[in-house]
GROMACS .gro file of C-alpha atoms in nm:
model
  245
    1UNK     CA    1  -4.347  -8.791  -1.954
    2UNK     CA    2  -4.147  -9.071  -1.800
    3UNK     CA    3  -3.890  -9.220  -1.993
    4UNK     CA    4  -4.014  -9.571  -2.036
    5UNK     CA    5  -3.706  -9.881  -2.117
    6UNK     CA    6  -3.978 -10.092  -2.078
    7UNK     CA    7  -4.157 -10.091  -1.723
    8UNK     CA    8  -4.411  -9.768  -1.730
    9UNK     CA    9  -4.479  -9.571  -1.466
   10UNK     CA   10  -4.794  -9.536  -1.394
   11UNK     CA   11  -4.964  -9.324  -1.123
   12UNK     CA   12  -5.289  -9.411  -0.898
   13UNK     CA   13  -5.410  -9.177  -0.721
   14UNK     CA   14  -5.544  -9.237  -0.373
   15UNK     CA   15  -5.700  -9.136   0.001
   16UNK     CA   16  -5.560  -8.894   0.293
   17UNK     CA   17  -5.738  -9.093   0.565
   18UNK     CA   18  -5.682  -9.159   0.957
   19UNK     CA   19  -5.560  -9.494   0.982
   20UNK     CA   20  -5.510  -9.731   1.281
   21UNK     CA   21  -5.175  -9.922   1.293
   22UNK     CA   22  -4.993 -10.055   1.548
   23UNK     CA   23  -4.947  -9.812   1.850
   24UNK     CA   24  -5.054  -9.558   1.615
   25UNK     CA   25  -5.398  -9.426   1.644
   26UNK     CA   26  -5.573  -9.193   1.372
   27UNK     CA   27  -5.255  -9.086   1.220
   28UNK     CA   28  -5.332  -8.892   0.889
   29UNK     CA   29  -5.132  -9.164   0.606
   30UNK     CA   30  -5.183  -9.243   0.203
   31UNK     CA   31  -5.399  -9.498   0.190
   32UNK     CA   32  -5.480  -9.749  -0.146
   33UNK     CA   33  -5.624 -10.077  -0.145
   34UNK     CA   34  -5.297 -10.292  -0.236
   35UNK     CA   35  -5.499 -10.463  -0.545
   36UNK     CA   36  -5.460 -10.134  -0.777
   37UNK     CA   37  -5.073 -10.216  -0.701
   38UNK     CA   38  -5.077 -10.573  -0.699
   39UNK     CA   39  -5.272 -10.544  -1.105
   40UNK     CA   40  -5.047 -10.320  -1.219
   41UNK     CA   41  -4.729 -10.466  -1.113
   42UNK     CA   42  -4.813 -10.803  -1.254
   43UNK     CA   43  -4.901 -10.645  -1.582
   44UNK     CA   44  -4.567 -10.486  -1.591
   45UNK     CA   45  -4.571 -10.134  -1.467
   46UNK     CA   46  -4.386  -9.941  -1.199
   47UNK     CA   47  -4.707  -9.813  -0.973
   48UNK     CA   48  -4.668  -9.506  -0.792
   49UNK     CA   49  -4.928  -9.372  -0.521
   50UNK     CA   50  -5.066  -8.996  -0.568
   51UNK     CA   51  -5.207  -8.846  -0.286
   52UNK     CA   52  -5.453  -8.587  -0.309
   53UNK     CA   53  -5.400  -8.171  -0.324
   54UNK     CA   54  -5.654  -7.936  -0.207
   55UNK     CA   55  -5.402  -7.662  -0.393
   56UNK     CA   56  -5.414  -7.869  -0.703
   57UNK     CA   57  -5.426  -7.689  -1.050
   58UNK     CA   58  -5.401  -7.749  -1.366
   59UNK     CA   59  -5.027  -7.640  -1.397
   60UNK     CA   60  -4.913  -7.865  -1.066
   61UNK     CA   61  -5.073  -8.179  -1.177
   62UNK     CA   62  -4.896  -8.120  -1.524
   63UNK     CA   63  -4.579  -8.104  -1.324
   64UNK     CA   64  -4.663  -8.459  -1.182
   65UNK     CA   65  -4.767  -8.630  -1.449
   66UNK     CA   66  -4.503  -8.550  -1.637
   67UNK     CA   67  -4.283  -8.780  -1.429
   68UNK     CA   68  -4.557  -9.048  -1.559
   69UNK     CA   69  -4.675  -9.247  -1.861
   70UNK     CA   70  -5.054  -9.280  -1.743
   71UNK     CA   71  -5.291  -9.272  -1.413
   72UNK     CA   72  -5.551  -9.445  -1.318
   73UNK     CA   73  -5.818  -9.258  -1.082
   74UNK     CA   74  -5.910  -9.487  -0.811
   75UNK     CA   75  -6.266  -9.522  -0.659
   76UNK     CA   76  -6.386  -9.380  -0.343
   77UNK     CA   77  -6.640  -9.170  -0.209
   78UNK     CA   78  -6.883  -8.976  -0.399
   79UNK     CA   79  -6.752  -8.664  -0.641
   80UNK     CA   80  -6.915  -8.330  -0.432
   81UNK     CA   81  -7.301  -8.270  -0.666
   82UNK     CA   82  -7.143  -7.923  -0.667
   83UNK     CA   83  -6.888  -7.998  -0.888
   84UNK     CA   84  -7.154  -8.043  -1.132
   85UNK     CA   85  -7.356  -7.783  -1.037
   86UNK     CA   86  -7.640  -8.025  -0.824
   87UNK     CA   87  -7.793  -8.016  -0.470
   88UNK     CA   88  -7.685  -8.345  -0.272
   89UNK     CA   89  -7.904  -8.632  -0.236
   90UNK     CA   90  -7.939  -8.748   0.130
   91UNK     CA   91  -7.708  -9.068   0.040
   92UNK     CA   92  -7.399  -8.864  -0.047
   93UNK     CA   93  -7.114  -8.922   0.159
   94UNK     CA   94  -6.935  -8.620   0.268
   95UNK     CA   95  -6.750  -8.501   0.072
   96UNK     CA   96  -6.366  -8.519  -0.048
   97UNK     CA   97  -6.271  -8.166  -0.135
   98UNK     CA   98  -5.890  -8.248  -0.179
   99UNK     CA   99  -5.945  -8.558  -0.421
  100UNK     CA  100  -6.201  -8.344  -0.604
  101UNK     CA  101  -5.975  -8.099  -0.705
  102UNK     CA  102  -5.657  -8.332  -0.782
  103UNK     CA  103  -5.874  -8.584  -0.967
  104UNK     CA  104  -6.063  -8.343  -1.160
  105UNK     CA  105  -5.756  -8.156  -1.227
  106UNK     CA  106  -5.642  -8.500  -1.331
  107UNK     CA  107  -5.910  -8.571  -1.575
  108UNK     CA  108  -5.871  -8.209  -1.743
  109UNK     CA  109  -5.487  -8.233  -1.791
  110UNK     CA  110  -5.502  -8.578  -1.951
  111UNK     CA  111  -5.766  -8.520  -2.148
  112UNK     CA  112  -5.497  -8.257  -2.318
  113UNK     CA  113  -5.202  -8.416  -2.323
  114UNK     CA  114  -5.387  -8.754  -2.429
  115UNK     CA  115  -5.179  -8.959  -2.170
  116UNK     CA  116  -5.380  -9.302  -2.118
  117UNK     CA  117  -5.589  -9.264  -1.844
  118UNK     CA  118  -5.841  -9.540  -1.677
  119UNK     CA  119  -6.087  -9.432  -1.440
  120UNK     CA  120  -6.251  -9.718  -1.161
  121UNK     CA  121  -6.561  -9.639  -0.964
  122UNK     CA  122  -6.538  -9.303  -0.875
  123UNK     CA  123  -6.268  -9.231  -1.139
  124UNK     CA  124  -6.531  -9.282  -1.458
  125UNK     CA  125  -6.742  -9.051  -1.239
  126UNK     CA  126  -6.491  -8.813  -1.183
  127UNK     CA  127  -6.413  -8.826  -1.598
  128UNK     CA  128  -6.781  -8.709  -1.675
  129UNK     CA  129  -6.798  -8.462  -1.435
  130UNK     CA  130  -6.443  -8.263  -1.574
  131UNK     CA  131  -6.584  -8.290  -1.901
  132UNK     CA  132  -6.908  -8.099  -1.813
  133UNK     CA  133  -7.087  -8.401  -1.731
  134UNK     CA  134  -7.363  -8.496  -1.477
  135UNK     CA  135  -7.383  -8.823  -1.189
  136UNK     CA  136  -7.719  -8.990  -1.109
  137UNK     CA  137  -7.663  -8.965  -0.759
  138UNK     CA  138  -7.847  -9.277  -0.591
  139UNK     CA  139  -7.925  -9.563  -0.894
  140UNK     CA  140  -8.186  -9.780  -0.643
  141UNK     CA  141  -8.417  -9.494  -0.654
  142UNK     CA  142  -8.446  -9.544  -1.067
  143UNK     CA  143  -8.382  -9.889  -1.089
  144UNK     CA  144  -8.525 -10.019  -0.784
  145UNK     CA  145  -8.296 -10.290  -0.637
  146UNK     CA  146  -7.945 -10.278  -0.496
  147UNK     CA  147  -7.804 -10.488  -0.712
  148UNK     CA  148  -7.506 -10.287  -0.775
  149UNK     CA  149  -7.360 -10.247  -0.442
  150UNK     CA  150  -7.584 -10.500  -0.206
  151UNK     CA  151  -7.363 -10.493   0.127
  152UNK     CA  152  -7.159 -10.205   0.300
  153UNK     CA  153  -6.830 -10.264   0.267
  154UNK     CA  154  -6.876 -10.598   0.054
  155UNK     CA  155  -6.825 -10.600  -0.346
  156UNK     CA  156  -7.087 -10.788  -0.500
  157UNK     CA  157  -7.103 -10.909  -0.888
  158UNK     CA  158  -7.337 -10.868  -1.169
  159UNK     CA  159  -7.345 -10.862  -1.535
  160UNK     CA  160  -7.239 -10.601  -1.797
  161UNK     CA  161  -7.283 -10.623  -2.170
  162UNK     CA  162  -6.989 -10.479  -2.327
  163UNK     CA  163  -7.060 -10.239  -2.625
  164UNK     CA  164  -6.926 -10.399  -3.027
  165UNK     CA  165  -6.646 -10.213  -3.144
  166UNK     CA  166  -6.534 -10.022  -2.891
  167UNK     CA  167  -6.203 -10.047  -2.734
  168UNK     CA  168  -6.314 -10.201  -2.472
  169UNK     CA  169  -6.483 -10.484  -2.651
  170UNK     CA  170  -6.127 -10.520  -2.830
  171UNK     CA  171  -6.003 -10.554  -2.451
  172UNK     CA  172  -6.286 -10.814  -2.308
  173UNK     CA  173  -6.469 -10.922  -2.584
  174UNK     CA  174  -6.840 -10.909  -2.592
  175UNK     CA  175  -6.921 -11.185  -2.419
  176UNK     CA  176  -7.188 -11.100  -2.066
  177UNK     CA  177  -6.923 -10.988  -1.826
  178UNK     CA  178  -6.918 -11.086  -1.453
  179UNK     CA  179  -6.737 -10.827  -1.239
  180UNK     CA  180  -6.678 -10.672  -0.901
  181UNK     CA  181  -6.935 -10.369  -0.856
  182UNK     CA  182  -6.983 -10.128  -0.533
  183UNK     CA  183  -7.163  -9.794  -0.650
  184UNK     CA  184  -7.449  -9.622  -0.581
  185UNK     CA  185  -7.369  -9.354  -0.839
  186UNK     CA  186  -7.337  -9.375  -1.187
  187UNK     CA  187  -7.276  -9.140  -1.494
  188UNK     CA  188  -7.608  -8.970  -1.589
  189UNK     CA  189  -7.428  -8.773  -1.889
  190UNK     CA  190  -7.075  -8.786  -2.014
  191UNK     CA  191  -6.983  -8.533  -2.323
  192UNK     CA  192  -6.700  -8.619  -2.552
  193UNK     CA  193  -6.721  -9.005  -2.462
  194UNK     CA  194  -6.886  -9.276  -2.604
  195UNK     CA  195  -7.110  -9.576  -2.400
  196UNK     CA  196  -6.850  -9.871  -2.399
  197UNK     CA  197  -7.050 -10.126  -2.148
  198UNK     CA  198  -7.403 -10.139  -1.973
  199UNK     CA  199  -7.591 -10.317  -1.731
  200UNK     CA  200  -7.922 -10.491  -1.815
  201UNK     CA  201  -8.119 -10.182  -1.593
  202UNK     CA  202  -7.977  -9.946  -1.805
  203UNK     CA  203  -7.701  -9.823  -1.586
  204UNK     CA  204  -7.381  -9.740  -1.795
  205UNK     CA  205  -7.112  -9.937  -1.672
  206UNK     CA  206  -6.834  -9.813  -1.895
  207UNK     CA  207  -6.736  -9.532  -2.130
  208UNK     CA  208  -6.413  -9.446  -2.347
  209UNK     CA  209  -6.309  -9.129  -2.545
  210UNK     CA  210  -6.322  -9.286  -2.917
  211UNK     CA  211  -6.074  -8.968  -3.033
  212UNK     CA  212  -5.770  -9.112  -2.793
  213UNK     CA  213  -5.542  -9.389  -2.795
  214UNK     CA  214  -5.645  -9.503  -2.429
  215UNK     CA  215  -5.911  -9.303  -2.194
  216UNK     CA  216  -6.112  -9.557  -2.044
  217UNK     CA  217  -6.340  -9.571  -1.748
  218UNK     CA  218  -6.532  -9.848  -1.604
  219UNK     CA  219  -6.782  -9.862  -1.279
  220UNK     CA  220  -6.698 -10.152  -1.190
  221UNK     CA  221  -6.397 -10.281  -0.958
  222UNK     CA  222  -6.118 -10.446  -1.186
  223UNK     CA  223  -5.863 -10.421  -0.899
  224UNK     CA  224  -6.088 -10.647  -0.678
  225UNK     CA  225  -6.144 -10.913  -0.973
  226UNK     CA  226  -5.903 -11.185  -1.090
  227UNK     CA  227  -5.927 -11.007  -1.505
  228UNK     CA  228  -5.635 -10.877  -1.549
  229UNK     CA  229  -5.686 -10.758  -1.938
  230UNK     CA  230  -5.770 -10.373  -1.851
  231UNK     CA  231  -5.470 -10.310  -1.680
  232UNK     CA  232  -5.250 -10.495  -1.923
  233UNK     CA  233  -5.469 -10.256  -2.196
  234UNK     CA  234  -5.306  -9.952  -1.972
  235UNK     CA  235  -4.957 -10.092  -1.959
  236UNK     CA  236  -4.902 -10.148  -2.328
  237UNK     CA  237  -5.096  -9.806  -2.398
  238UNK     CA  238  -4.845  -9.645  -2.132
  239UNK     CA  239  -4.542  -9.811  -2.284
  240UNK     CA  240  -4.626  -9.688  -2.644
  241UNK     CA  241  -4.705  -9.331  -2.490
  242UNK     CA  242  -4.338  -9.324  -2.310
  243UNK     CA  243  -4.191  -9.454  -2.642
  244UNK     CA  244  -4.370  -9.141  -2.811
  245UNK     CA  245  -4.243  -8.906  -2.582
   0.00000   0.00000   0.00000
């Protein structure tokens, strides 16, 4: 792990995707909404970008991590049903083979080593599914609304109830929760963690490993919110796992 004298490092992982800039048309860059940054910076870490490996194993991502003091798994597209052993709905969006692998790889590695780890979105998704879990793949055919991600390309807000005595609650409290959302996924099954937050349709909305320090994920979109509290949860967890190291 990094040697922390105070500012963690903390890695995020991120997107291979064609981007448009400047005179510059389609050129294959590492892509990361800025807000993952922006959080973690203001809550006092170092941030540094991870982009994905389609040759990622177990023993590579232990390589890179152990430059860091935590990750976060970003959100994105949709974790490949395979990868849980499904057949795609027709919503699934193509998939992301090289995210799959680093992420999961991700997931399975700091699940070991017990380096503080907070999945977003896709990253709580990608959590269940290394640890044998399963992903409801399209929530408006269960719970019959759109509530949770309304508008392409648009976060919305709702409600989640976070769970008593959970880390999280010791985070946000258990007050009704108003915060970012843009899924149309969710965690069906999830073994080895515990329910941490849901929303009033009975979609879980967050989930933590009770047996570690810090291994958090949440479906909702911190980095597009103004609540800062998770990611100043990761820093201090990050700064006490550099100290240990």
């Amino acid at each position: 792990m990094a040697v922390s004298s105070g500012r963690p490092v903390i890695g995020v992982t991120s997107y291979v995707e064609p981007v448009v800039r400047g005179d510059w048309t389609d050129q294959h860059s590492a892509v990361l909404p800025h807000g993952y940054v922006e959080h973690l910076e203001r809550a006092g870490a170092l941030a540094v970008v991870l982009p994905p490996r389609l040759d990622a194993d177990d023993d590579l991502v232990s390589e890179i991590l152990s430059r860091l003091d935590g990750v976060v798994v970003a959100g994105g597209a949709d974790v490949e049903p395979t990868r849980y052993a499904a057949l795609p709905h027709e919503s699934v969006q193509d998939p992301r083979p090289d995210r799959d692998a680093f992420e999961l790889a991700v997931a399975r590695v700091t699940a070991r080593t017990g380096m503080p780890l907070l999945g977003i979105c896709r990253g709580m998704q990608v959590m269940a599914v290394a640890a044998g879990g399963t992903l409801e793949q399209h929530l408006p055919d269960r719970v019959g609304h759109t509530a949770h991600s309304p508008s392409p390309g648009v976060y919305a807000s709702h409600h989640v109830t976070v769970v008593e005595g959970t880390r999280l609650a010791s985070v946000l409290g258990t007050d009704v929760l108003d915060v970012p959302t843009y899924h149309h996924q969710s965690v069906a099954t999830h073994p080895g963690y515990a329910p941490a937050a849901w929303h009033e349709d009975g979609t879980l909305e967050a989930m933590e490993d009770p047996g570690q320090p810090f291994r958090l994920g949440v479906q909702w979109h911190p980095e597009a919110g103004d609540d800062g509290r998770l990611f100043d949860a990761l820093v201090d967890a990050c700064r006490n796992f550099g100290q240990l190291g």
